[in-house]
XYZ file of C-alpha atoms in Angstrom:
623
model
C 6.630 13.054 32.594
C 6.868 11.173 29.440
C 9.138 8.200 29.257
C 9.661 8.261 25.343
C 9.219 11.883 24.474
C 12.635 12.525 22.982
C 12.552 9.201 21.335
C 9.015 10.240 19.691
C 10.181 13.696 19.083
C 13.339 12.701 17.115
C 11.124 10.169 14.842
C 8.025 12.773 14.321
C 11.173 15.067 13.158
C 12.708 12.546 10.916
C 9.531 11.279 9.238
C 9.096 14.301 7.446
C 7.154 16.636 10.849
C 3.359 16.021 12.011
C 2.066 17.520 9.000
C 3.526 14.073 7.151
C 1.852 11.303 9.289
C -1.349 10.569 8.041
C -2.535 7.557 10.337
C -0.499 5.342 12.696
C -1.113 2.225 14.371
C 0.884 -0.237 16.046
C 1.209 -3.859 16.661
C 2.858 -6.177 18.552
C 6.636 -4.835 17.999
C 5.895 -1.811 15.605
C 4.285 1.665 14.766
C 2.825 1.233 11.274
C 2.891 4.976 9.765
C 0.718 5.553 6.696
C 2.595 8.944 5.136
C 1.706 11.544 2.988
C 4.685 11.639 0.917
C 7.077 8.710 2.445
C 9.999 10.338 0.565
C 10.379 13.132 3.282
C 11.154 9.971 5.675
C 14.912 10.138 6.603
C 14.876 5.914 6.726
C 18.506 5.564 7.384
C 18.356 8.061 10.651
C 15.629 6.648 11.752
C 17.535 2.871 11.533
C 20.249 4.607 13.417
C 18.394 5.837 16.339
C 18.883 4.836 19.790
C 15.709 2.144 20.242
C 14.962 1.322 16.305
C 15.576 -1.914 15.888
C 14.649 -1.371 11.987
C 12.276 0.342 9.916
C 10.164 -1.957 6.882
C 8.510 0.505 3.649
C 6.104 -1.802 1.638
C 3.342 -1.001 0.685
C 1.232 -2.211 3.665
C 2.479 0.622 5.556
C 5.889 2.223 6.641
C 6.895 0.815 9.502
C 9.184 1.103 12.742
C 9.929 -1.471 14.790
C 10.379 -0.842 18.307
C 10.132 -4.103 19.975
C 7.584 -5.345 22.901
C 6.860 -1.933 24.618
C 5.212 -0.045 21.501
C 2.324 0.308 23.010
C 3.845 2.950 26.156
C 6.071 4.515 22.940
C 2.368 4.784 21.305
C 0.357 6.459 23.456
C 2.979 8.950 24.344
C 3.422 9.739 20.270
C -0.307 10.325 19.864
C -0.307 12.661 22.698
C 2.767 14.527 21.222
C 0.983 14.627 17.954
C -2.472 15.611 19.147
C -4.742 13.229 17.803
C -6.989 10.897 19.114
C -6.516 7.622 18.354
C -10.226 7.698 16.368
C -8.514 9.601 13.907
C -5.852 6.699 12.660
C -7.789 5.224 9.856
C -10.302 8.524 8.698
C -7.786 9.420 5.846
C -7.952 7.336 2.314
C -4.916 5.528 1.726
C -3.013 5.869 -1.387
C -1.813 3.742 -4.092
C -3.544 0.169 -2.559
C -6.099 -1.761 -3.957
C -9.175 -2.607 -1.660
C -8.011 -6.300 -0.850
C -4.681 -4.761 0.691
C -7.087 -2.057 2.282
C -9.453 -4.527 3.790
C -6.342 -6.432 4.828
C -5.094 -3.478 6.453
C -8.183 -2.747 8.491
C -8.321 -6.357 9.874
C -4.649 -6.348 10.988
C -4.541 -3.439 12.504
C -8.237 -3.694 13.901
C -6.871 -7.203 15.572
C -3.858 -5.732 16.964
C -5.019 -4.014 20.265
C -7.485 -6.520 21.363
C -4.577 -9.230 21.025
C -4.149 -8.145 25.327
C -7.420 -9.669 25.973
C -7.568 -12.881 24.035
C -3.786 -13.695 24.928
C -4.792 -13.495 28.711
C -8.188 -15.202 28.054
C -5.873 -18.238 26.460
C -3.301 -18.145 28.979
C -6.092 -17.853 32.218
C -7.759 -21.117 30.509
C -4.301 -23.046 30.326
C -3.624 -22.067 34.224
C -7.340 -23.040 35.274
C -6.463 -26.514 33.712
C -3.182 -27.034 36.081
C -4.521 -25.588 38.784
C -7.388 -27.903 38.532
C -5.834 -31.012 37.202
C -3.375 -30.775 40.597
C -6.682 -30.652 42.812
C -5.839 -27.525 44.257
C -9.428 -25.873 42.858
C -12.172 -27.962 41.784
C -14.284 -26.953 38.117
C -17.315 -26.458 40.620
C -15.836 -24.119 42.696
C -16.943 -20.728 43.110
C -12.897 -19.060 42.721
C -12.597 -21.390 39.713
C -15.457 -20.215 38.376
C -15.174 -16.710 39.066
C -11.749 -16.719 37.036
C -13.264 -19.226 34.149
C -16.021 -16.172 33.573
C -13.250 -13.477 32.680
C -12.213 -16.589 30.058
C -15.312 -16.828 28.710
C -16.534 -13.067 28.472
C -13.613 -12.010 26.516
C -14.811 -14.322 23.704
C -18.298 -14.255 23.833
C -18.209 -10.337 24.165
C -15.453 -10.555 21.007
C -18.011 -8.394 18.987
C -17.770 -5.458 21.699
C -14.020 -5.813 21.276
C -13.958 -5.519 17.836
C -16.669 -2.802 17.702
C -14.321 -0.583 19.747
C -11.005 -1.191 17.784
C -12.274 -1.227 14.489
C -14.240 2.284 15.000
C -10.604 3.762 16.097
C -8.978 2.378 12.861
C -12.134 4.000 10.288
C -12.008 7.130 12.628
C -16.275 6.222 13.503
C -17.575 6.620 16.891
C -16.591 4.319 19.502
C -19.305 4.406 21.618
C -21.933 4.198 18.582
C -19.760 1.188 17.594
C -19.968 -0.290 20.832
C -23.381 -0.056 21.359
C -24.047 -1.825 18.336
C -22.674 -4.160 19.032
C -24.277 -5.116 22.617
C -27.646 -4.221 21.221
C -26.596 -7.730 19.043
C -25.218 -9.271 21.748
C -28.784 -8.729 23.583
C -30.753 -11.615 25.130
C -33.585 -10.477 22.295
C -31.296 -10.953 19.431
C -28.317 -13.047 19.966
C -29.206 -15.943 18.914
C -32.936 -16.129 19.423
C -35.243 -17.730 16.475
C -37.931 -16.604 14.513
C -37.004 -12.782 14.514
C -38.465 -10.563 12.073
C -37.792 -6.722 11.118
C -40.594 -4.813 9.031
C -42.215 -8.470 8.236
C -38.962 -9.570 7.150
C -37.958 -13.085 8.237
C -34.150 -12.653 10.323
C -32.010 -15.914 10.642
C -30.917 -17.121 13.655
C -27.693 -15.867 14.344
C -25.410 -15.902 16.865
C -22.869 -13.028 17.421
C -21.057 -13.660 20.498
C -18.136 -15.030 19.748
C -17.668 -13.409 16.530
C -16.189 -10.191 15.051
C -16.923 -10.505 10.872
C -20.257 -9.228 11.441
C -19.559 -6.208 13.541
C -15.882 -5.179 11.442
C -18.610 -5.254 8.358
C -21.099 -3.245 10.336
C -18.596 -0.440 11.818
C -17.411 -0.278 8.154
C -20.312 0.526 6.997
C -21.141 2.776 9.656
C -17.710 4.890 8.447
C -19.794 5.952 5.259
C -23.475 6.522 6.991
C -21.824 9.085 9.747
C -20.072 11.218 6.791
C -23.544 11.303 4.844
C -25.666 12.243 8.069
C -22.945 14.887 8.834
C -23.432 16.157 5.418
C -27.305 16.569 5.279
C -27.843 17.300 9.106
C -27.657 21.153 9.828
C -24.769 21.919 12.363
C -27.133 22.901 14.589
C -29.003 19.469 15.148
C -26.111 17.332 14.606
C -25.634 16.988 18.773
C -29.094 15.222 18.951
C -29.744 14.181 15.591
C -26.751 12.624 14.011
C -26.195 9.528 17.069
C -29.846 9.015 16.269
C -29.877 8.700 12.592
C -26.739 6.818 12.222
C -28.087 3.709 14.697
C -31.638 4.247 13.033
C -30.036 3.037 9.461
C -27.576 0.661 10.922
C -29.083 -1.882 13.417
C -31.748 -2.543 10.399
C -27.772 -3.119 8.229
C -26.648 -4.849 10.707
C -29.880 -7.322 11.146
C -30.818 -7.559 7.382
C -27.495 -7.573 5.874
C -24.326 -7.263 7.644
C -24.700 -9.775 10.284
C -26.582 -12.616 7.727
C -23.526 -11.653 5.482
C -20.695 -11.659 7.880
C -21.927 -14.451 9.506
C -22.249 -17.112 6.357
C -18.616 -15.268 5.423
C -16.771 -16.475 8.893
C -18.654 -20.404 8.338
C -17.454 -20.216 4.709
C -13.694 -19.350 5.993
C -14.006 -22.015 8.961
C -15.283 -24.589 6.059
C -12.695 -23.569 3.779
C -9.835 -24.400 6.286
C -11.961 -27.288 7.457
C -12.063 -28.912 4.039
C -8.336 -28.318 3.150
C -7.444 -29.648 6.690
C -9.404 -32.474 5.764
C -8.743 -33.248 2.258
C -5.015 -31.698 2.199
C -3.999 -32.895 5.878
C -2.983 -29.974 8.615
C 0.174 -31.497 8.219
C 0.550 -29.769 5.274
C -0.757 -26.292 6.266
C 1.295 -25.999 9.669
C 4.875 -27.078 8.002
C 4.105 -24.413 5.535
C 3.106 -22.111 7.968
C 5.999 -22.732 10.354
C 8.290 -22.846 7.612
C 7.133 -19.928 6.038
C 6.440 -17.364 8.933
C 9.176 -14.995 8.665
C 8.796 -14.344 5.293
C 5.075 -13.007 5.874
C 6.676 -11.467 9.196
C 8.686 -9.234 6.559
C 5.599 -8.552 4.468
C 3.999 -6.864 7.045
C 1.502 -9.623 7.471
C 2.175 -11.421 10.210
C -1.300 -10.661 12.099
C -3.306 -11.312 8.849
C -4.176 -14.801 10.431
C -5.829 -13.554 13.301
C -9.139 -13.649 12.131
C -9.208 -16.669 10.826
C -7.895 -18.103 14.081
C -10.425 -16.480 16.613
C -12.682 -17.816 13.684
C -11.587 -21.475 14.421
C -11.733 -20.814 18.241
C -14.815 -20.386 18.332
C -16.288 -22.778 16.303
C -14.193 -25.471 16.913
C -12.917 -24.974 20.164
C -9.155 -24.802 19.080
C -7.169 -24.076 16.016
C -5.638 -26.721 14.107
C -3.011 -25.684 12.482
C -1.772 -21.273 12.951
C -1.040 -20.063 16.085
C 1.108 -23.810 16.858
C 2.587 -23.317 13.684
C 3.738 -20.011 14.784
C 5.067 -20.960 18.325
C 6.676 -23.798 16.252
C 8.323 -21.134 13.849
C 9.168 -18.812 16.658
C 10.824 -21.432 18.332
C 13.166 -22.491 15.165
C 13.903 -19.071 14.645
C 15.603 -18.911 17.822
C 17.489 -22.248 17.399
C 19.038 -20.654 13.917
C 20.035 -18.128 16.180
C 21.513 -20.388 18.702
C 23.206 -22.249 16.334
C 24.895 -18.499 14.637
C 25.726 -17.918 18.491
C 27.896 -21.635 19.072
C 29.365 -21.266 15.709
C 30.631 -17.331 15.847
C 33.917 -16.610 17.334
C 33.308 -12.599 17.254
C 32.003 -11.830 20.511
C 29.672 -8.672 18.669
C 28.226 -10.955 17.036
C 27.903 -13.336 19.848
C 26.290 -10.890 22.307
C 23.854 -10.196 19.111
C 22.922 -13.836 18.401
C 22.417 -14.557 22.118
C 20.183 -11.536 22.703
C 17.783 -12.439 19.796
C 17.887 -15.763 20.432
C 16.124 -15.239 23.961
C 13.542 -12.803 22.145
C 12.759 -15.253 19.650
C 12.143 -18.267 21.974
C 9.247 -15.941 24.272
C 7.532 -15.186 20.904
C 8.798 -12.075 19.594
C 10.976 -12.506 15.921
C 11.090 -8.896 14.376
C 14.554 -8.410 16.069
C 16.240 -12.004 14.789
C 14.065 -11.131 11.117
C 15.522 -7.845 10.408
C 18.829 -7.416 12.519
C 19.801 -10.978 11.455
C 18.157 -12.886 8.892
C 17.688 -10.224 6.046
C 21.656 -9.283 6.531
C 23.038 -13.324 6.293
C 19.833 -15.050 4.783
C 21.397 -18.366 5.649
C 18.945 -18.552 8.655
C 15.822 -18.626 6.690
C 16.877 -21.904 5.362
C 17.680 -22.911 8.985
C 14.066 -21.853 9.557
C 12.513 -23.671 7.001
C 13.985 -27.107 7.392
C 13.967 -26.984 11.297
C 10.046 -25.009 11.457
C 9.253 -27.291 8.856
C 10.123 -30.668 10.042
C 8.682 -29.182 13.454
C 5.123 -28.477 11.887
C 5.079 -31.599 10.181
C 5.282 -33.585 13.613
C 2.918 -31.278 14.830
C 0.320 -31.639 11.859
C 0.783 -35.407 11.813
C -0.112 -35.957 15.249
C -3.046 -33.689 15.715
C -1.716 -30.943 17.797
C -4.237 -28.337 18.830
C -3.964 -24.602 20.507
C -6.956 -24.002 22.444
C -6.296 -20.231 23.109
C -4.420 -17.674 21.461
C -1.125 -17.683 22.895
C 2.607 -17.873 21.427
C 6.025 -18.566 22.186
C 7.659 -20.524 25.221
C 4.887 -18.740 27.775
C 2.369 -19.921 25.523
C 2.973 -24.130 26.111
C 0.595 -24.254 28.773
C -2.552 -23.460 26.605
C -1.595 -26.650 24.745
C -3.339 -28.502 28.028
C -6.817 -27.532 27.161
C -9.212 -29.726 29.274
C -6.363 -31.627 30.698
C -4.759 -33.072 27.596
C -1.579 -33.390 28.529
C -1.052 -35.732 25.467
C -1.440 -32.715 23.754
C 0.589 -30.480 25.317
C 3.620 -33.465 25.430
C 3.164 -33.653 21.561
C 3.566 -29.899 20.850
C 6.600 -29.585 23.423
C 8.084 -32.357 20.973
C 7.400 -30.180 17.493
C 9.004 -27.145 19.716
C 12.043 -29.528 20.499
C 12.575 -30.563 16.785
C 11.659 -27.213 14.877
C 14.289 -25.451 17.700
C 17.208 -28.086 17.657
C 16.696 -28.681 13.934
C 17.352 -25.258 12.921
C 20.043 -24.745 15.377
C 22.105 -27.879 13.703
C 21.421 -26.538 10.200
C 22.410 -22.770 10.915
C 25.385 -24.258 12.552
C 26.382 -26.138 9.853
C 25.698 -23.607 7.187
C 27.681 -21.398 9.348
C 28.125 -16.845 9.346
C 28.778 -16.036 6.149
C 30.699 -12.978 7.120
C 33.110 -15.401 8.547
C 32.888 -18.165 6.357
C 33.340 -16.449 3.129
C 36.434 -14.991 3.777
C 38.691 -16.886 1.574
C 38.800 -15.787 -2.134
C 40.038 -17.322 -5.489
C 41.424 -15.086 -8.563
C 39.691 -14.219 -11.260
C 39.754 -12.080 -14.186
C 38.016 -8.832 -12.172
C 41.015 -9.025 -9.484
C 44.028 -6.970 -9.771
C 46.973 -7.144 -7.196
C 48.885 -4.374 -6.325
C 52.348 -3.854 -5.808
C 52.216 -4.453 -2.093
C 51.849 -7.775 -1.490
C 49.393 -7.319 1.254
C 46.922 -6.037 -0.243
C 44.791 -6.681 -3.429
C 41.926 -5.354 -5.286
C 38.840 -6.194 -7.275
C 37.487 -3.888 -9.850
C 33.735 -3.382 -10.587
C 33.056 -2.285 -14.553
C 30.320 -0.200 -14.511
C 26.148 -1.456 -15.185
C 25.069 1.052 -16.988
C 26.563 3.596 -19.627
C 26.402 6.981 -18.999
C 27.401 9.990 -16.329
C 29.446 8.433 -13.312
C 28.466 10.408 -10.199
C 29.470 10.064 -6.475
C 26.949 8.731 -4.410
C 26.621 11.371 -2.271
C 24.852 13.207 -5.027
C 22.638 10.495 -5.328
C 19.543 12.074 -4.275
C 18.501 9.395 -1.724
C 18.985 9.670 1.741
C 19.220 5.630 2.221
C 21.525 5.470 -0.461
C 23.618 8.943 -0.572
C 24.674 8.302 3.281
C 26.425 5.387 2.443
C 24.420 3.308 5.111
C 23.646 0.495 2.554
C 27.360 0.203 1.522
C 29.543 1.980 -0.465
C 29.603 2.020 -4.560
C 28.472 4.905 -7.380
C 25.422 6.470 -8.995
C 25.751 6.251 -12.847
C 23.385 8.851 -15.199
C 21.949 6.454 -17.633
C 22.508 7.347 -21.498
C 21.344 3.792 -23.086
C 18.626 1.396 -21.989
C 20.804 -1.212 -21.106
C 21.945 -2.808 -18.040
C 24.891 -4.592 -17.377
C 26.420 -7.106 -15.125
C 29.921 -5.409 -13.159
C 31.494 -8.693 -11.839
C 31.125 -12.566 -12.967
C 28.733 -14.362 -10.250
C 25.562 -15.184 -9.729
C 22.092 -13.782 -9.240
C 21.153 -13.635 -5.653
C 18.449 -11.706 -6.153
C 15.797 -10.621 -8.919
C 13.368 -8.542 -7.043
C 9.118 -8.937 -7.789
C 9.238 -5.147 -8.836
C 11.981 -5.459 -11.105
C 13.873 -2.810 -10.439
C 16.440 -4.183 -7.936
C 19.126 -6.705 -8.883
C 21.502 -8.582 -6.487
C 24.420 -10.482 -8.053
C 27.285 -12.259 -5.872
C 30.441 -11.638 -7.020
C 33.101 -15.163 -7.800
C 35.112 -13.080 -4.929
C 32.094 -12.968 -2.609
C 31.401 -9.485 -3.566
C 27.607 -8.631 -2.839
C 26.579 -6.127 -5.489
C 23.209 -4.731 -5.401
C 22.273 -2.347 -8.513
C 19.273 -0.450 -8.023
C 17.417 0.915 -11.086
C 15.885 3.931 -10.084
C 14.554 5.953 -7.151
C 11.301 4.956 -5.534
C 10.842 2.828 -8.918
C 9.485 0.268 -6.788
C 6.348 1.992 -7.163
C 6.048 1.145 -11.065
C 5.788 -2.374 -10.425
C 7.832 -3.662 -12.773
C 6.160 -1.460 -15.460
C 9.147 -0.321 -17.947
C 11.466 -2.839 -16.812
C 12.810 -6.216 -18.854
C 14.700 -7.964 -16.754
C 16.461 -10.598 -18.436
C 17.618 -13.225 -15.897
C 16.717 -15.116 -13.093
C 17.837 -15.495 -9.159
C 20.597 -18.430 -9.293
C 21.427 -17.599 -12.933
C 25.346 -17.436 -13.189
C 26.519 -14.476 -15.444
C 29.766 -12.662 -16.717
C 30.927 -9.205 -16.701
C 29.492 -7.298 -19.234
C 26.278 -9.743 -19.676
C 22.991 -8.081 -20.386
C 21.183 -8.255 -17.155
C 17.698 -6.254 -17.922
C 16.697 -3.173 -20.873
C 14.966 -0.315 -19.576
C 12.827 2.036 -21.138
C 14.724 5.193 -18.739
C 12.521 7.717 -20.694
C 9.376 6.560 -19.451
C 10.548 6.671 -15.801
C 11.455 9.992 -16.497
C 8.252 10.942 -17.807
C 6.826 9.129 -14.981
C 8.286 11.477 -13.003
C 11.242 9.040 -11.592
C 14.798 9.466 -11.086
C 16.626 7.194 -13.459
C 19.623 6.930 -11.451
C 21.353 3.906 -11.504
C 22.840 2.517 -8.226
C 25.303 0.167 -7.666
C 26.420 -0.269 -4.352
C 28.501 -2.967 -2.082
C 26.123 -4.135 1.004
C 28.895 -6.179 2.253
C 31.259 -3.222 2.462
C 31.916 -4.011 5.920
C 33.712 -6.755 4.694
C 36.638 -5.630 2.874
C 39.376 -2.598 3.827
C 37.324 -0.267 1.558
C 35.764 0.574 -1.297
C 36.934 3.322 -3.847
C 34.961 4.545 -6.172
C 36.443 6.378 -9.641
C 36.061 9.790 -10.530
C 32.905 11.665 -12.075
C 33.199 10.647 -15.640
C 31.870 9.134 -18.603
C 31.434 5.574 -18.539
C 31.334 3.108 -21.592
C 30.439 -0.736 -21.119
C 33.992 -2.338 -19.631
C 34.585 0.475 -18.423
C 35.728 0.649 -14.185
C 33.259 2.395 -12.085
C 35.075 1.277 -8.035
C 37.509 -0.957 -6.880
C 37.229 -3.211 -3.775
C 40.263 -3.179 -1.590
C 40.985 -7.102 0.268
C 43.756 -7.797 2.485
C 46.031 -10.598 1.577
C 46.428 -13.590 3.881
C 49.835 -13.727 5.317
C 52.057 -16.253 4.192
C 52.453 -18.896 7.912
């Protein structure tokens, strides 16, 4: 019986049916989707369902985020889809250059063998106690035994990699694998004065690696479709295995491993050097201040490499994985310090739930059910991760093993340096208790915004209770309701309430005095907060984030104060069209939750000045 089959039914449904999903993968929290046509994707729904925390579209991939037990909801979805996990990566992905691509198959190649190298790191931190308290001496044959599962998971990396990476690019596993432990062999790994029809081989060494063998399997993608193609049907049982590892262990010896090899010592150089010349202070309280940010992107694994990179040179990495446990660890202090400062006890029971996720390592659920709603916390994050990985740079704080979160502190011991550990425990203490003081003080804004002054866009009704702000419109043309606004994310009113408007001039225009809050890369998204605390987002387009800012002028900049009725950007609308874009303008409220309602006016024709929705407030009574 499957435990998430109506879960994975009701997403396969509203993702646009089977024939949609092109390639999925998952990761630590979420199933990354790569879609045929990501419009059919019902986003909103999908946000509403019963065990979504929330759903990210960049251009990475679209993804869900489930939380820690993605992996069960995984393997029951590619069951229900009937495809084999081989399959994920064989289609061509659209509209990403090759550096996202290769990005994308290192991420998502690192992903599943994450199991193994956490429980490597975490074995070698509870050897260390368990020897350091004399219970099991180093010689010992049970200490031993245990210390060999630690090693073979690194020096055996290659196999690991071999097997994921062959999944992702839809190439044999088993070819993959063998590959890679015909490298790993006691006649190759390592071994000097090698040569391969007369040709001279360096002397490489590939345990411990996985550049070599990601380049290899890669490689090995394009030789299988090519012997497929010239091998009759017939043969291709016997033949094709045969012809594939003929052409690529001479790849893999003459070029591939040479090149992925001199590739990894160039990346553990180029850290080296900026550790050495820069400082790793600098690198971890930019890392640990930075983290959620790239959590957002989509690139929160992107470091992986370059970690198991440093591992195995070095022994221990210098700067990433503490720098995440560091900004883990500060992002659940922000939410502690939203927790002692609410006085709603929703929000309470939110704050303290997240906060406990945050503190074992997993942030997706603090990111994007907290942080990308009040924003406040990222500053928390920043100044408390930041002062955090600046303690930890200064002093030389190492992670032996890959390991994150609160669990994660013992692999900090290494070969009993408990200095070590003692020194990170104090970066935890400062990056958590700084952020928890700063999010305290900077307070909900939900809650803290609540008071509002007049101004020229407010207009107060004859009952004295109640009072209302009007919203001029942004654009000139058609006014439409947003239900006709042919975007599910948008036309459900899940993003807040407000009006489509039918562009007939280029020009867009501010609908309240405030400020820029946002100005977004793409250019086709502004945010502006309103003098009444009024968050008004005005979206150019549909899915014109895909232009890239191509057509767009925007004409001010995030913390820019402006006036109703200033010029905000000039569009050329006719080229969207003839891109084949909606022009639609959007203007919605995302704080709608805020305020008694929000009425919009009538289909019509709009001029500039003109009132496009009113926000309805309740006046404070008089004590």
């Amino acid at each position: 019986m499957m435990k998430y089959q109506e879960f994975n039914q009701q997403i396969i449904d509203l993702i646009g049916g089977k024939n949609n999903i092109q390639a999925v993968v998952h990761c630590m929290t979420r199933l990354r989707f790569t879609l045929k046509d990501k419009r059919k994707a019902k986003t909103e729904e999908i946000k509403n369902l019963k065990g979504v925390i929330d759903v990210v579209d960049n251009n990475v991939a679209y993804q869900i985020i489930v939380g820690t037990h993605v992996n069960d909801v995984y393997k029951e979805l590619i069951d229900m889809l009937g495809i084999s996990t081989g399959e994920e990566g064989s289609q061509k992905r659209k509209n990403k250059n090759f550096v996202k691509a290769a990005l994308d198959v290192v991420s998502e190649s690192m992903n599943p063998i994450l199991e193994p190298i956490i429980c490597a790191g975490l074995l070698a931190a509870f050897l260390s106690i368990v020897s350091l308290t004399g219970l099991i001496s180093p010689e010992s044959p049970t200490y031993q035994i245990f210390d060999a599962l630690r090693n073979a998971v690194f020096y055996f990396l290659p196999i690991f990699m071999a097997m994921s990476c062959a999944k992702r690019l839809g190439v044999s596993p088993y070819l993959a694998v063998a590959l890679a432990a015909t490298i790993l062999s006691g006649s190759i790994n390592g071994v000097e004065g090698l040569s391969l029809f007369t040709i001279p081989l360096p002397q490489i060494t590939y345990s411990n690696s996985f550049i070599p063998i990601l380049l290899a399997v890669w490689f090995m993608g394009y030789v299988t479709k090519i012997v497929k193609r010239i091998v009759p049907t017939a043969l291709q049982y016997f033949l094709t295995p045969l012809l594939i590892m003929v052409v690529m262990l001479p790849a893999t010896l003459l070029v591939f491993g040479p090149l992925g090899f001199y590739l990894g010592e160039g990346i553990i150089a180029f850290f080296n050097l900026l550790m050495k010349y820069v400082g790793s202070w600098f690198v971890m309280m930019l890392y640990s201040a930075l983290q959620p940010f790239i959590i957002m992107l989509g690139a929160g694994n992107f470091i992986m490499p370059v970690v198991a990179s440093l591992i195995a040179s070095n022994g221990y990495d210098p700067a990433f994985i503490s720098s995440c446990t560091i900004s883990d660890i500060a992002v659940g202090g922000a939410m502690l310090g939203y927790f002692l400062r609410t006085k709603n006890s929703k929000q309470k029971q939110l704050f303290g739930t997240v906060t406990l996720s945050a503190i074992l390592g997993v942030t997706e659920p603090a990111i994007y059910g907290v942080f990308v709603k009040f924003r406040r916390p990222f500053v928390a994050v920043m100044i408390g991760g930041g002062l955090g990985g600046l303690f930890a740079g200064i002093t030389g704080v190492k992670a032996y093993s890959i390991a994150w979160g609160l669990f994660g502190l013992p692999a900090y011991i290494g070969a009993g340096d408990f200095k070590n550990l003692w020194l990170m425990v104090s970066a935890v203490i400062i990056s958590f208790v700084g952020a928890a003081i700063v999010s305290y003080i900077l307070g909900v804004p939900s809650e803290d915004d609540s008071a509002e002054k007049e101004s020229p866009g407010e207009i107060t009704g004859e009952n004295p209770n109640f009072r209302t702000i009007s919203l001029s419109t942004a654009a000139e043309g058609q006014l439409v309701q947003l239900t006709e606004v042919k975007d599910q994310a948008f036309s459900t009113g899940a993003l807040g309430k407000g009006v489509g408007i039918i562009p007939k001039k280029d020009t867009i225009y501010a609908p309240v005095d405030g400020e820029v809050a946002a100005v977004f890369p793409t250019k086709h998204a502004i945010g502006i907060k309103g003098d009444q605390g009024e968050e008004v987002l005005i979206h150019i387009g549909i899915d014109t984030v895909k232009l890239e800012g191509e057509h767009f002028q925007v004409m001010v900049n995030q913390g820019d104060v402006v006036k109703r009725g200033q010029k905000l950007a000039i569009v050329d609308f006719e080229s969207i069209v003839d891109d084949g874009y909606d022009p639609t303008v959007i203007v919605i409220i995302t704080n709608t939750n805020d305020y008694l309602d929000v009425i919009p006016e009538g289909s019509k024709q709009v001029h500039i000045d003109d009132p496009i929705m009113n926000i309805v407030l309740e006046q404070e009574q008089s004590k």
